[in-house]
mmCIF file of C-alpha atoms in Angstrom:
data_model
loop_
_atom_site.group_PDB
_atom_site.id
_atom_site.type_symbol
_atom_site.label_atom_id
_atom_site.label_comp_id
_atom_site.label_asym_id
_atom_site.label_seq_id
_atom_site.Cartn_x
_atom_site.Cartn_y
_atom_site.Cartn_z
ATOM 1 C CA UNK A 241 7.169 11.834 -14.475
ATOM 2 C CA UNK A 242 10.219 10.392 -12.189
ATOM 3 C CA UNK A 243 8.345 11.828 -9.153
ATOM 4 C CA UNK A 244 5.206 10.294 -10.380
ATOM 5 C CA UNK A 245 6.924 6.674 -10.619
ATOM 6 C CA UNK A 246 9.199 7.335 -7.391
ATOM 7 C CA UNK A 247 6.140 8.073 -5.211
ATOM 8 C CA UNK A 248 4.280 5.161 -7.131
ATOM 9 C CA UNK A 249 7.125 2.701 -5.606
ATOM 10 C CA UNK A 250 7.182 4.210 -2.546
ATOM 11 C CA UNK A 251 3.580 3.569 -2.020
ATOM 12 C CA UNK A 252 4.554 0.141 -2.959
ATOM 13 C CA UNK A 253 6.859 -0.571 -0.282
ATOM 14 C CA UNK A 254 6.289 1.563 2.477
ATOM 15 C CA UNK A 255 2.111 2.035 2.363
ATOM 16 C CA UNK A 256 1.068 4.098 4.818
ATOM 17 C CA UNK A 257 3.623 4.166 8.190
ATOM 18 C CA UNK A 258 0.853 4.415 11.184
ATOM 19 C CA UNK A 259 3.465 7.298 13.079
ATOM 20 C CA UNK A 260 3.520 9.032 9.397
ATOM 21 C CA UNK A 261 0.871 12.069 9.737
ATOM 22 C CA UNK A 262 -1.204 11.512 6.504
ATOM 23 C CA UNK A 263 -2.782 14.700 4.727
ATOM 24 C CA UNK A 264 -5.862 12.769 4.437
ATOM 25 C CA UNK A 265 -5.783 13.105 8.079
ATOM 26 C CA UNK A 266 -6.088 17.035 7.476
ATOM 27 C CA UNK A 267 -8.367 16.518 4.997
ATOM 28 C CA UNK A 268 -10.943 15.039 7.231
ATOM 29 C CA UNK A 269 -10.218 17.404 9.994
ATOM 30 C CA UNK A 270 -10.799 20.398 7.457
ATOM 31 C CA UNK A 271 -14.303 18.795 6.829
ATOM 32 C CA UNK A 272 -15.352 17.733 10.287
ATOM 33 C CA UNK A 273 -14.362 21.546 11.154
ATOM 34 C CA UNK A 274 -16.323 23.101 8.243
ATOM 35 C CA UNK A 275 -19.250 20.905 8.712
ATOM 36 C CA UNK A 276 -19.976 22.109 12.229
ATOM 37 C CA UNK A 277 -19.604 25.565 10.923
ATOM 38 C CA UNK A 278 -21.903 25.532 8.238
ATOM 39 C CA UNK A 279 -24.497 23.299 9.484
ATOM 40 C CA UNK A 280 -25.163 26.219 12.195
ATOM 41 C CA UNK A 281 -25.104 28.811 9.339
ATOM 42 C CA UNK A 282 -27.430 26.651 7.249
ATOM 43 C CA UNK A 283 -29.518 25.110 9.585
ATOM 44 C CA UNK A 284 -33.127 25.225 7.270
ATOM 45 C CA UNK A 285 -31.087 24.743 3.740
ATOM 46 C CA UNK A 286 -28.581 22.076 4.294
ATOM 47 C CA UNK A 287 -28.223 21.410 0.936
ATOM 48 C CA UNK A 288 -26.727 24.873 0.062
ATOM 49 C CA UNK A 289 -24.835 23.991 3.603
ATOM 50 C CA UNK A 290 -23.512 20.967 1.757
ATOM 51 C CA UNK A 291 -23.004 22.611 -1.360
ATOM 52 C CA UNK A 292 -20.317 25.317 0.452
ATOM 53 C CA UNK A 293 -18.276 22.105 2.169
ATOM 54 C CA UNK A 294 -18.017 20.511 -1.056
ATOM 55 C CA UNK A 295 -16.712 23.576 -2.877
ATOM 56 C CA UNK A 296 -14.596 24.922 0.245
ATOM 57 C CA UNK A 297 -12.745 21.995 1.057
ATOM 58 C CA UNK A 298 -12.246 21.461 -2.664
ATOM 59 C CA UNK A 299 -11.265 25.073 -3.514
ATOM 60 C CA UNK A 300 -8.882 24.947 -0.037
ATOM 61 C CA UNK A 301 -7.023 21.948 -0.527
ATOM 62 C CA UNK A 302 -6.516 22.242 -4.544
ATOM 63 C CA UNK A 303 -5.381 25.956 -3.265
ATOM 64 C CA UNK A 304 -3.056 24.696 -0.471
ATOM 65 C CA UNK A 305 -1.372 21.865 -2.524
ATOM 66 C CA UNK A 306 -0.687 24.310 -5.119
ATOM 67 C CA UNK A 307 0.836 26.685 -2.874
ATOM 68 C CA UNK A 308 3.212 24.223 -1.082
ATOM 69 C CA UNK A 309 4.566 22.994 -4.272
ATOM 70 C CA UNK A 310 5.201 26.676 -5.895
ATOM 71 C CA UNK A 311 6.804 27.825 -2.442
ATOM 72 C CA UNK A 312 9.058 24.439 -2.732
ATOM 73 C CA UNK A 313 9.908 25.766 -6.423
ATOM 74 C CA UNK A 314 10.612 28.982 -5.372
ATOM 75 C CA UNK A 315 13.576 27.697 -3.187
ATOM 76 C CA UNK A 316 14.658 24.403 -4.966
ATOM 77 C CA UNK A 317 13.437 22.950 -7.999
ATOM 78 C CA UNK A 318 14.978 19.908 -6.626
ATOM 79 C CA UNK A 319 12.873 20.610 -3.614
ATOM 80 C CA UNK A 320 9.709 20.746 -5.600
ATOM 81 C CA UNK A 321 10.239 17.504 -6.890
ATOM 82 C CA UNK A 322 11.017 15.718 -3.461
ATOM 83 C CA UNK A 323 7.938 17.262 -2.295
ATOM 84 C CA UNK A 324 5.716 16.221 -5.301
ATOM 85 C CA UNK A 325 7.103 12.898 -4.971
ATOM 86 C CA UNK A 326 6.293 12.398 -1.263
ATOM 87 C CA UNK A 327 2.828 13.596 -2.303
ATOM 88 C CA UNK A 328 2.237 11.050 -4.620
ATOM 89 C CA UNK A 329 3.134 8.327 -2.120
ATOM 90 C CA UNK A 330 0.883 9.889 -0.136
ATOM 91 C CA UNK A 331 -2.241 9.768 -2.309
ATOM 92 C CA UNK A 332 -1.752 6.133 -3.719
ATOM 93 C CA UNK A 333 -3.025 3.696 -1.286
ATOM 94 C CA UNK A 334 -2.084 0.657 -2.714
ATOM 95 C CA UNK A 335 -0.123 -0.959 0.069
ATOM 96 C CA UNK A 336 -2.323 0.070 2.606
ATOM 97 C CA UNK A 337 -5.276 -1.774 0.572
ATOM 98 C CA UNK A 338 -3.536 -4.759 0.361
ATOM 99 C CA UNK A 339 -2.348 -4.418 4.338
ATOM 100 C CA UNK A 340 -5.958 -3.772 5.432
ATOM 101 C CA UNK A 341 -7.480 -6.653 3.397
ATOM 102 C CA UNK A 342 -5.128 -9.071 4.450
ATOM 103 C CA UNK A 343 -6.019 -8.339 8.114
ATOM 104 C CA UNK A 344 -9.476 -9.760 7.457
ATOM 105 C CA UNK A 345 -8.247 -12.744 4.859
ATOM 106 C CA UNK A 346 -5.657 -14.258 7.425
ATOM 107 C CA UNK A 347 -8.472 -14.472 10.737
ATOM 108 C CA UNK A 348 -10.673 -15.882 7.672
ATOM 109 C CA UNK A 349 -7.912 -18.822 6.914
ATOM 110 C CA UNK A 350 -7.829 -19.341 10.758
ATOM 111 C CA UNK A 351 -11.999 -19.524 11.271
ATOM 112 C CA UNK A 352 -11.528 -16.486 13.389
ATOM 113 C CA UNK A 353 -15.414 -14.718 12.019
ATOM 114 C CA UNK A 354 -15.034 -12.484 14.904
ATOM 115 C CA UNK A 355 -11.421 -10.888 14.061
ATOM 116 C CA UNK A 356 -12.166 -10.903 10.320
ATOM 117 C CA UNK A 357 -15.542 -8.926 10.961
ATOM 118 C CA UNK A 358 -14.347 -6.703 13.332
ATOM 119 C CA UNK A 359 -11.352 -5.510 10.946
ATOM 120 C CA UNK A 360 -13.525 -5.418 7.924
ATOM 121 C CA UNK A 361 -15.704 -2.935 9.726
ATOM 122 C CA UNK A 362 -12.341 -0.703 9.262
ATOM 123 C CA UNK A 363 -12.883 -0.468 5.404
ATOM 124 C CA UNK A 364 -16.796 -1.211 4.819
ATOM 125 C CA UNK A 365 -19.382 0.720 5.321
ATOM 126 C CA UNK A 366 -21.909 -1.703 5.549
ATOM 127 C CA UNK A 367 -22.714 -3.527 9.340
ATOM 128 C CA UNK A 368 -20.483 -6.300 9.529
ATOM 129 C CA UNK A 369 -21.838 -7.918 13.480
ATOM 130 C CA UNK A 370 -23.561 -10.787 11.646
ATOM 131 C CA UNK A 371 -21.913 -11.233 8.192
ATOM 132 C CA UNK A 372 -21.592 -15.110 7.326
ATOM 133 C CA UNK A 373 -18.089 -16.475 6.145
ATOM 134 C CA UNK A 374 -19.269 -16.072 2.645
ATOM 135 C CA UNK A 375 -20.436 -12.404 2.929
ATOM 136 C CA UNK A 376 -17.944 -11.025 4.767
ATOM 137 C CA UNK A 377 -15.310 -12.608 1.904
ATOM 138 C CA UNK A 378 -17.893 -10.800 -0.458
ATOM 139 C CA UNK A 379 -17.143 -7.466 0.871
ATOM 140 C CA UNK A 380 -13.731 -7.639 1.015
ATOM 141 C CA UNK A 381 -13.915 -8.325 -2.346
ATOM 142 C CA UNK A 382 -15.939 -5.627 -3.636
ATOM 143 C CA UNK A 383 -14.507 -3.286 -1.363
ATOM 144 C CA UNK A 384 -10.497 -4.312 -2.719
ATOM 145 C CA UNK A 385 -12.466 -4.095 -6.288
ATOM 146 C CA UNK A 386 -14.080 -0.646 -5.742
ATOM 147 C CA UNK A 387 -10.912 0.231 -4.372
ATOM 148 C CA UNK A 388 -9.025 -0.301 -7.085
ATOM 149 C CA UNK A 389 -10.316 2.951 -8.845
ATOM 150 C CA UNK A 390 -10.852 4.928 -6.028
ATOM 151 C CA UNK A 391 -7.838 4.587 -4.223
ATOM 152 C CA UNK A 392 -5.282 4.157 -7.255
ATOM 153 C CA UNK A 393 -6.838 4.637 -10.347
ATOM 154 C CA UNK A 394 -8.392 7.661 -10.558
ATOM 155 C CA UNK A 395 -5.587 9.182 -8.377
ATOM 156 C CA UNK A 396 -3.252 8.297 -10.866
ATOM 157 C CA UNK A 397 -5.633 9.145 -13.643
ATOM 158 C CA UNK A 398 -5.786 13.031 -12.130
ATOM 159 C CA UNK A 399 -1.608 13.495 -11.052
ATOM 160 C CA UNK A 400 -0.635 12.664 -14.507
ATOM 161 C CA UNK A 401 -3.537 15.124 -15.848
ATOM 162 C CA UNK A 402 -2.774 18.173 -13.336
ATOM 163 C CA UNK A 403 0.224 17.225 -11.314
ATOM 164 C CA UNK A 404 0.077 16.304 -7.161
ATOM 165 C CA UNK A 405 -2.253 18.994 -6.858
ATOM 166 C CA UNK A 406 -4.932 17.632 -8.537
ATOM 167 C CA UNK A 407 -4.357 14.353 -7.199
ATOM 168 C CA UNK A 408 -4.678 15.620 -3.688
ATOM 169 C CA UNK A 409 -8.189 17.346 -4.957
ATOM 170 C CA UNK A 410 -9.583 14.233 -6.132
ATOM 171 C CA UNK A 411 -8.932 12.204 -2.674
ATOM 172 C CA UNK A 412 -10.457 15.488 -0.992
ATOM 173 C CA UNK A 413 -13.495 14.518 -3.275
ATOM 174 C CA UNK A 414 -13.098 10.963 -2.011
ATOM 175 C CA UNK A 415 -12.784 12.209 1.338
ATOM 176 C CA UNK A 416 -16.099 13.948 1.040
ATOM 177 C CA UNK A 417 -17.877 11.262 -0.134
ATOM 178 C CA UNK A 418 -16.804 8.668 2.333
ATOM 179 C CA UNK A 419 -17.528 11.421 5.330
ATOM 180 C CA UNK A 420 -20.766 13.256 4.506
ATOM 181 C CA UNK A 421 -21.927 11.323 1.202
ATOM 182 C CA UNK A 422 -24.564 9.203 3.074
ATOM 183 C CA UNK A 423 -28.045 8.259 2.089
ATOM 184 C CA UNK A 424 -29.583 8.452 5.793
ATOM 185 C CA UNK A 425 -31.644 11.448 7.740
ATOM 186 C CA UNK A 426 -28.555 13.379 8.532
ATOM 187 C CA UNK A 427 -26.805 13.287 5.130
ATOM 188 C CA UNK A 428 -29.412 12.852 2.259
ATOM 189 C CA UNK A 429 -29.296 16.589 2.098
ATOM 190 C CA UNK A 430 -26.060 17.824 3.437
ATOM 191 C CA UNK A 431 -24.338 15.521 1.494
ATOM 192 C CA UNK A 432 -25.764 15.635 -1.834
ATOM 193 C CA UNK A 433 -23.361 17.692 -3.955
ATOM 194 C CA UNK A 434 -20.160 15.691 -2.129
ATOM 195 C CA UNK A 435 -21.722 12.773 -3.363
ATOM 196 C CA UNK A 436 -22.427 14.247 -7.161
ATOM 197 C CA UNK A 437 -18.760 15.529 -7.158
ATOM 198 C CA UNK A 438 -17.841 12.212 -6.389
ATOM 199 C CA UNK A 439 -19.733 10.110 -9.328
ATOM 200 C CA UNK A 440 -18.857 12.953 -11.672
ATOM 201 C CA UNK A 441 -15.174 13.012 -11.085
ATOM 202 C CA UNK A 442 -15.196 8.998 -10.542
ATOM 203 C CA UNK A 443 -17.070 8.261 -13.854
ATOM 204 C CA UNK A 444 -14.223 8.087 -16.595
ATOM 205 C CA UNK A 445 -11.356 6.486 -14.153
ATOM 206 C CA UNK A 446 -13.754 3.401 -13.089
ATOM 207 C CA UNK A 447 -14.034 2.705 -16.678
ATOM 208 C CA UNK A 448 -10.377 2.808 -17.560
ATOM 209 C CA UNK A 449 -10.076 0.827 -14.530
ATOM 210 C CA UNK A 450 -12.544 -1.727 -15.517
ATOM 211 C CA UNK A 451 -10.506 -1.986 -18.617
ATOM 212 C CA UNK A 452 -7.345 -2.362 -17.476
ATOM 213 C CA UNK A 453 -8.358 -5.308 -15.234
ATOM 214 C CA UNK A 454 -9.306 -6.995 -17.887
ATOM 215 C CA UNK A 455 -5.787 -6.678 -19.264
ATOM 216 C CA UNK A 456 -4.429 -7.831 -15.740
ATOM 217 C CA UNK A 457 -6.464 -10.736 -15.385
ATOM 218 C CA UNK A 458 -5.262 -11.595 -18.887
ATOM 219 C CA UNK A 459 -1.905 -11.601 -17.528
ATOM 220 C CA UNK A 460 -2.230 -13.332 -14.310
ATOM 221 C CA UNK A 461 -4.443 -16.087 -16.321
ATOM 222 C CA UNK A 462 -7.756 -15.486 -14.936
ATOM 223 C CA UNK A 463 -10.744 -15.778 -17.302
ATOM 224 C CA UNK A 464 -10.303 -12.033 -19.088
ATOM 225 C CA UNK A 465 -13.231 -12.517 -21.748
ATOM 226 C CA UNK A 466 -15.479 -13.787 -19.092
ATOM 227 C CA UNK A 467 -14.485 -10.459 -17.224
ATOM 228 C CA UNK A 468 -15.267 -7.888 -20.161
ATOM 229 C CA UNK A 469 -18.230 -10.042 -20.754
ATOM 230 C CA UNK A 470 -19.435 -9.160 -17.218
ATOM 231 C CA UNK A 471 -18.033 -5.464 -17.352
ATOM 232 C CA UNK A 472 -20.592 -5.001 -20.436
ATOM 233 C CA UNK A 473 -23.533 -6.798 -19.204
ATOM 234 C CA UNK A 474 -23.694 -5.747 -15.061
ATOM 235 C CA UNK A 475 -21.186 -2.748 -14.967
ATOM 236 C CA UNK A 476 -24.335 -0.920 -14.222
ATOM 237 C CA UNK A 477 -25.786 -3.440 -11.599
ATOM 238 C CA UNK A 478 -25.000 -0.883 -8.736
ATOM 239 C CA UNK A 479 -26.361 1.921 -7.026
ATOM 240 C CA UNK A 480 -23.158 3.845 -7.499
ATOM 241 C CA UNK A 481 -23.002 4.980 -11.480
ATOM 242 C CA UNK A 482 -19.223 4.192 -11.044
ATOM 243 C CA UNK A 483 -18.272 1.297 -8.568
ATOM 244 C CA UNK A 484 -19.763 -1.522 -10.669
ATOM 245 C CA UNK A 485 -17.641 -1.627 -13.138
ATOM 246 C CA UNK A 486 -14.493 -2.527 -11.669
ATOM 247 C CA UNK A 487 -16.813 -5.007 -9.410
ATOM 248 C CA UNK A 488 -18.061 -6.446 -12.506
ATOM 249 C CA UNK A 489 -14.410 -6.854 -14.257
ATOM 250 C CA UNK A 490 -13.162 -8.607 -10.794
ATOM 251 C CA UNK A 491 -16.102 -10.995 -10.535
ATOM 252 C CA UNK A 492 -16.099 -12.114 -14.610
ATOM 253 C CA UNK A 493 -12.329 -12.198 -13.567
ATOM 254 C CA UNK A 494 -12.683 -14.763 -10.682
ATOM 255 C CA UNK A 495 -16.079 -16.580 -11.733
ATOM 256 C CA UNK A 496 -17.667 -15.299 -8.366
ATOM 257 C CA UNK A 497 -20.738 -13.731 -7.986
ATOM 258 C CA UNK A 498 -20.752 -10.208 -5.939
ATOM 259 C CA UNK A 499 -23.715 -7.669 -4.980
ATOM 260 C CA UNK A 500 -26.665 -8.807 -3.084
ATOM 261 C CA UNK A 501 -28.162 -7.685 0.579
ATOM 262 C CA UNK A 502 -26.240 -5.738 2.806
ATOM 263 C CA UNK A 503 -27.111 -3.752 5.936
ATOM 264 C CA UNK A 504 -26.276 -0.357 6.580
ATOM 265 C CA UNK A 505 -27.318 1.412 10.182
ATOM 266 C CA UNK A 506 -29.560 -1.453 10.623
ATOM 267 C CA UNK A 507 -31.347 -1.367 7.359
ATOM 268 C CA UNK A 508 -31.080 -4.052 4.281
ATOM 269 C CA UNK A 509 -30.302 -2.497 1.109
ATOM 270 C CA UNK A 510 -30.388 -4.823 -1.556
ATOM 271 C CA UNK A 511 -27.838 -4.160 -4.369
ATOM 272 C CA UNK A 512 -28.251 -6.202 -8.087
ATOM 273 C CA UNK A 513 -26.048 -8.738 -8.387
ATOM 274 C CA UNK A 514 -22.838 -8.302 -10.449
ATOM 275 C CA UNK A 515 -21.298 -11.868 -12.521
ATOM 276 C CA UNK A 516 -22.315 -15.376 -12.502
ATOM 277 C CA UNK A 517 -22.221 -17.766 -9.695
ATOM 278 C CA UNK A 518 -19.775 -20.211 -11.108
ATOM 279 C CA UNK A 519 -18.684 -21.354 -8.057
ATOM 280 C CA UNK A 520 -19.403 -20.441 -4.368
ATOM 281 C CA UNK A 521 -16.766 -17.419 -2.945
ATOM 282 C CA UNK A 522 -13.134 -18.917 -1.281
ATOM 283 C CA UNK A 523 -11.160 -16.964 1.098
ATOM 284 C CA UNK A 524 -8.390 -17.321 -1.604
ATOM 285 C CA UNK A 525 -10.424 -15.047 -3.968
ATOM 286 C CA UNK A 526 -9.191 -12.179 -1.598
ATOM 287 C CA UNK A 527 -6.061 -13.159 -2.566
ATOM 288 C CA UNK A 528 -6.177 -13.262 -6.022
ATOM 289 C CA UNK A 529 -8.402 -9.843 -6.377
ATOM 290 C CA UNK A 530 -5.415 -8.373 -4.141
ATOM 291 C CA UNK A 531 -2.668 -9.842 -7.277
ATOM 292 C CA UNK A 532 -5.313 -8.196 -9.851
ATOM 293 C CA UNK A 533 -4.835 -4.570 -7.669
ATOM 294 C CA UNK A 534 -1.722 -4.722 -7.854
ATOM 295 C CA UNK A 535 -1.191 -5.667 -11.356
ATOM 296 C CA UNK A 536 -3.763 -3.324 -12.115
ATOM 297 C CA UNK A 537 -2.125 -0.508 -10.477
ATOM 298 C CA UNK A 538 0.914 -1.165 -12.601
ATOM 299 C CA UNK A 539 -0.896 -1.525 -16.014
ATOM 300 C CA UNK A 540 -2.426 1.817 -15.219
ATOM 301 C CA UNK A 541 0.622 3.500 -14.277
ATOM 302 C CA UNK A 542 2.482 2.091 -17.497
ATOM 303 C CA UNK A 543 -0.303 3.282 -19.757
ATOM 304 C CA UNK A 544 -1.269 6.727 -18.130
ATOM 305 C CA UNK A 545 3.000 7.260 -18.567
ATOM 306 C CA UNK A 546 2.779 6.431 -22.146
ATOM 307 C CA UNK A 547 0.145 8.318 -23.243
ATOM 308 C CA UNK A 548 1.318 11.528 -21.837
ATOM 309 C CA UNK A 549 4.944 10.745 -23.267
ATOM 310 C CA UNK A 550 2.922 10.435 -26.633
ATOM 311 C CA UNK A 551 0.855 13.685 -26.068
ATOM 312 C CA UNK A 552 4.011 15.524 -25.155
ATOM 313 C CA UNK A 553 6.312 14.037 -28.229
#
């Protein structure tokens, strides 16, 4: 549990260092490689196509994380742990949330629409050309509050169940999703089971999530009964089975209202809103959804640590 705590800090203060090669890096490469492969062997059933990536890259990266961490044993149990450790850091993305966000909040506080769009398209998904003041503070939102249980979370939620090799699984799952899990021509069928794999595995840690912002925003004083009143009534405002929920504890949280029209290749997609408009979105409420993450991150960390302390009593 050290190196789970050690790595948790880490991530904390360091982030992710740009010169620092980052196996998500790999990860991506592994898929980009794989998908050209199989797409030629399954030209007229992409879906089984998709099916093998999921499954290969998941299979090869669970089976390579494994193996790094038993050869490290082998020579040096102390070496084991350094390397679990660095993993950790590695997976958590806390720091590099917060680093990201802030470079659209701070051209926001200036006027700067331009800067703050063009670094937003960095960690949307959504076209961001001709988002208003208001929307493009709307998707930094959601995407900091999505975030939350995708990129700490449910990490967190899997190393403490099956060490840094699970861990690194799940983000391979994430990984998948955020490369071929698309709802256009190209992906609808090739990325189908990345997709599945990705609400399945994501469906208990955005709940905990939700939960434990709650407890956060309690802390920090936000309105926490307003934002388990939300998390019950629109958690399920969203197309994702998952990603509303921690959206819906953020914007109870705040008093903001999130969801709406966005645009994605040129196309609007509406999405149900998520809270109650109590008062219009502030470039601040970045801010404050970035003090819920991280407060969040701890209160997860804290009770993840206790509960396998209890379990292992």
């Amino acid at each position: 549990m050290i190196s789970i705590f050690t790595g948790y800090f880490m991530d904390l203060i360091f982030g992710d260092p740009y010169w620092l090669f980052h196996p998500i890096k790999f990860i991506g490469m592994l898929i980009k490689r794989l998908e050209k492969l199989l797409r030629k062997i399954f030209k007229k059933r992409e879906k089984i196509g998709g099916i093998v990536l999921a499954l290969s890259t998941i299979g090869l990266v669970y089976f390579i994380t494994y193996s790094i961490l038993s050869m490290a044993r082998a020579l040096n149990p102390l070496l084991e742990n350094v390397v679990k450790t660095f993993m950790v850091f590695q997976i958590l993305a806390t720091k590099s949330l917060d680093v990201e966000s802030k470079k659209v909040y701070y051209p926001l506080k200036e006027g700067n629409l331009l800067r703050a769009r063009k670094f937003l398209s960095y960690i949307v998904g959504r076209d961001t050309e001709n988002l208003s003041k208001r929307e493009i503070i709307r998707a930094t939102v959601e995407t900091i509050a999505e975030n939350i249980s995708d990129g700490i979370i449910a990490p967190l939620f899997y190393i403490f169940l099956g060490g840094a090799a699970l861990g690194m699984t799940y983000k391979a799952v994430n990984t998948l999703d955020s490369m071929v899990g698309y709802k256009n021509d190209k992906y609808i069928d090739f990325g189908w089971a990345s997709a599945r794999i990705d609400d399945i595995v994501n469906y208990i840690p955005a709940r905990i999530t939700s939960i434990f912002i709650v407890i956060a925003s309690a802390v920090l004083g936000f309105n926490y009964k307003k934002s388990f009143k939300i998390l019950v009534r629109d958690g399920r405002n969203h197309s994702s089975p998952n990603a509303g929920y921690p959206e819906a504890a953020v914007a109870g949280a705040l008093g903001i209202q999130l969801g709406g029209t966005n645009v994605y290749f040129g196309k609007p997609v509406y999405k149900p809103t998520i809270g109650d408009e109590e008062k219009s979105l502030e470039v601040e409420d970045i801010d404050k959804t970035i003090r819920i993450m991280y407060l969040t991150s701890f209160v997860g960390i804290c009770i993840f640590a206790l509960v396998k302390f209890i379990i292992n009593f």
